[in-house]
Amino acid sequence: MTIKEAQNNVDSWIKEYGVRYFSELTNMTVLTEEVGELARVMARKYGDQSFKEGEKDNMGEEIADIFWVLCCIANQTGIDITEEFKKSIEKKTQRDKDRHKNNQKLK
C-alpha cells in the first residue's frame, strides 16, 4: 500500500463508518494521545520501566494509530503526504548530506 492509498483508505473509512472527520484541533489532540501511548510502550520495552500486568508490547499498533491520525489531519487539510515527504527528504539531504558523516559522536 502506498501512502496515497493509505490516505484514500482512511478517507473512505471515515466517510463510510466515521460520519465525518473530527475537527483539526481534536485530531491534533488525538495524535498527541497516540504518541503518548507509543512512548509508554517504548519506556517499558527500551527504558527502565517494565510492563504492568495485562500490558503488552503493541508498538506496531501504536505506530499504525499515529499514522492513521496523521492521514486524517492531512486529508482534512489538503496535504498530500507523499509529496511532502519527498520534499522533506530533499531538504534533509541538502541540509545534512555531510553533517552526520562528520559528527564524531556518531563514529
GROMACS .gro file of N, CA, C and O in nm, residues 3-4 7-8 21 70-85 87:
model
   88
    3ILE      N    1   0.149   0.544   0.040
    3ILE     CA    2   0.099   0.644   0.134
    3ILE      C    3  -0.031   0.704   0.081
    3ILE      O    4  -0.127   0.724   0.156
    4LYS      N    5  -0.035   0.731  -0.050
    4LYS     CA    6  -0.157   0.787  -0.110
    4LYS      C    7  -0.274   0.692  -0.093
    4LYS      O    8  -0.386   0.735  -0.062
    7GLN      N    9  -0.394   0.719   0.260
    7GLN     CA   10  -0.477   0.838   0.279
    7GLN      C   11  -0.616   0.816   0.221
    7GLN      O   12  -0.716   0.852   0.285
    8ASN      N   13  -0.625   0.753   0.104
    8ASN     CA   14  -0.756   0.727   0.043
    8ASN      C   15  -0.836   0.626   0.125
    8ASN      O   16  -0.957   0.642   0.140
   21TYR      N   17  -1.490   1.368   0.971
   21TYR     CA   18  -1.363   1.385   1.042
   21TYR      C   19  -1.388   1.462   1.171
   21TYR      O   20  -1.474   1.550   1.176
   70LEU      N   21  -0.240   1.092   1.145
   70LEU     CA   22  -0.168   1.181   1.052
   70LEU      C   23  -0.238   1.185   0.917
   70LEU      O   24  -0.251   1.292   0.855
   71CYS      N   25  -0.286   1.069   0.871
   71CYS     CA   26  -0.362   1.066   0.745
   71CYS      C   27  -0.490   1.148   0.757
   71CYS      O   28  -0.527   1.221   0.664
   72CYS      N   29  -0.557   1.139   0.870
   72CYS     CA   30  -0.679   1.219   0.892
   72CYS      C   31  -0.647   1.368   0.882
   72CYS      O   32  -0.716   1.442   0.811
   73ILE      N   33  -0.545   1.411   0.953
   73ILE     CA   34  -0.509   1.552   0.954
   73ILE      C   35  -0.469   1.597   0.813
   73ILE      O   36  -0.511   1.704   0.767
   74ALA      N   37  -0.392   1.515   0.745
   74ALA     CA   38  -0.350   1.550   0.609
   74ALA      C   39  -0.471   1.559   0.516
   74ALA      O   40  -0.483   1.655   0.438
   75ASN      N   41  -0.559   1.463   0.524
   75ASN     CA   42  -0.677   1.463   0.437
   75ASN      C   43  -0.763   1.586   0.459
   75ASN      O   44  -0.806   1.650   0.364
   76GLN      N   45  -0.788   1.618   0.583
   76GLN     CA   46  -0.880   1.728   0.609
   76GLN      C   47  -0.818   1.866   0.585
   76GLN      O   48  -0.889   1.965   0.576
   77THR      N   49  -0.686   1.869   0.570
   77THR     CA   50  -0.620   1.997   0.542
   77THR      C   51  -0.562   2.003   0.401
   77THR      O   52  -0.492   2.098   0.367
   78GLY      N   53  -0.591   1.900   0.321
   78GLY     CA   54  -0.549   1.900   0.181
   78GLY      C   55  -0.401   1.875   0.158
   78GLY      O   56  -0.345   1.921   0.059
   79ILE      N   57  -0.338   1.800   0.246
   79ILE     CA   58  -0.196   1.771   0.235
   79ILE      C   59  -0.176   1.634   0.171
   79ILE      O   60  -0.236   1.535   0.214
   80ASP      N   61  -0.091   1.628   0.068
   80ASP     CA   62  -0.050   1.502   0.008
   80ASP      C   63   0.078   1.459   0.078
   80ASP      O   64   0.185   1.516   0.055
   81ILE      N   65   0.069   1.360   0.166
   81ILE     CA   66   0.184   1.321   0.247
   81ILE      C   67   0.299   1.273   0.158
   81ILE      O   68   0.416   1.302   0.187
   82THR      N   69   0.269   1.203   0.050
   82THR     CA   70   0.375   1.155  -0.039
   82THR      C   71   0.458   1.270  -0.091
   82THR      O   72   0.582   1.267  -0.085
   83GLU      N   73   0.392   1.373  -0.142
   83GLU     CA   74   0.465   1.488  -0.197
   83GLU      C   75   0.543   1.561  -0.089
   83GLU      O   76   0.658   1.602  -0.110
   84GLU      N   77   0.483   1.579   0.026
   84GLU     CA   78   0.551   1.649   0.135
   84GLU      C   79   0.670   1.569   0.187
   84GLU      O   80   0.773   1.625   0.224
   85PHE      N   81   0.656   1.436   0.189
   85PHE     CA   82   0.765   1.352   0.235
   85PHE      C   83   0.883   1.358   0.138
   85PHE      O   84   0.999   1.365   0.180
   87LYS      N   85   0.961   1.614  -0.046
   87LYS     CA   86   1.024   1.744  -0.019
   87LYS      C   87   1.108   1.739   0.108
   87LYS      O   88   1.217   1.799   0.114
   0.00000   0.00000   0.00000
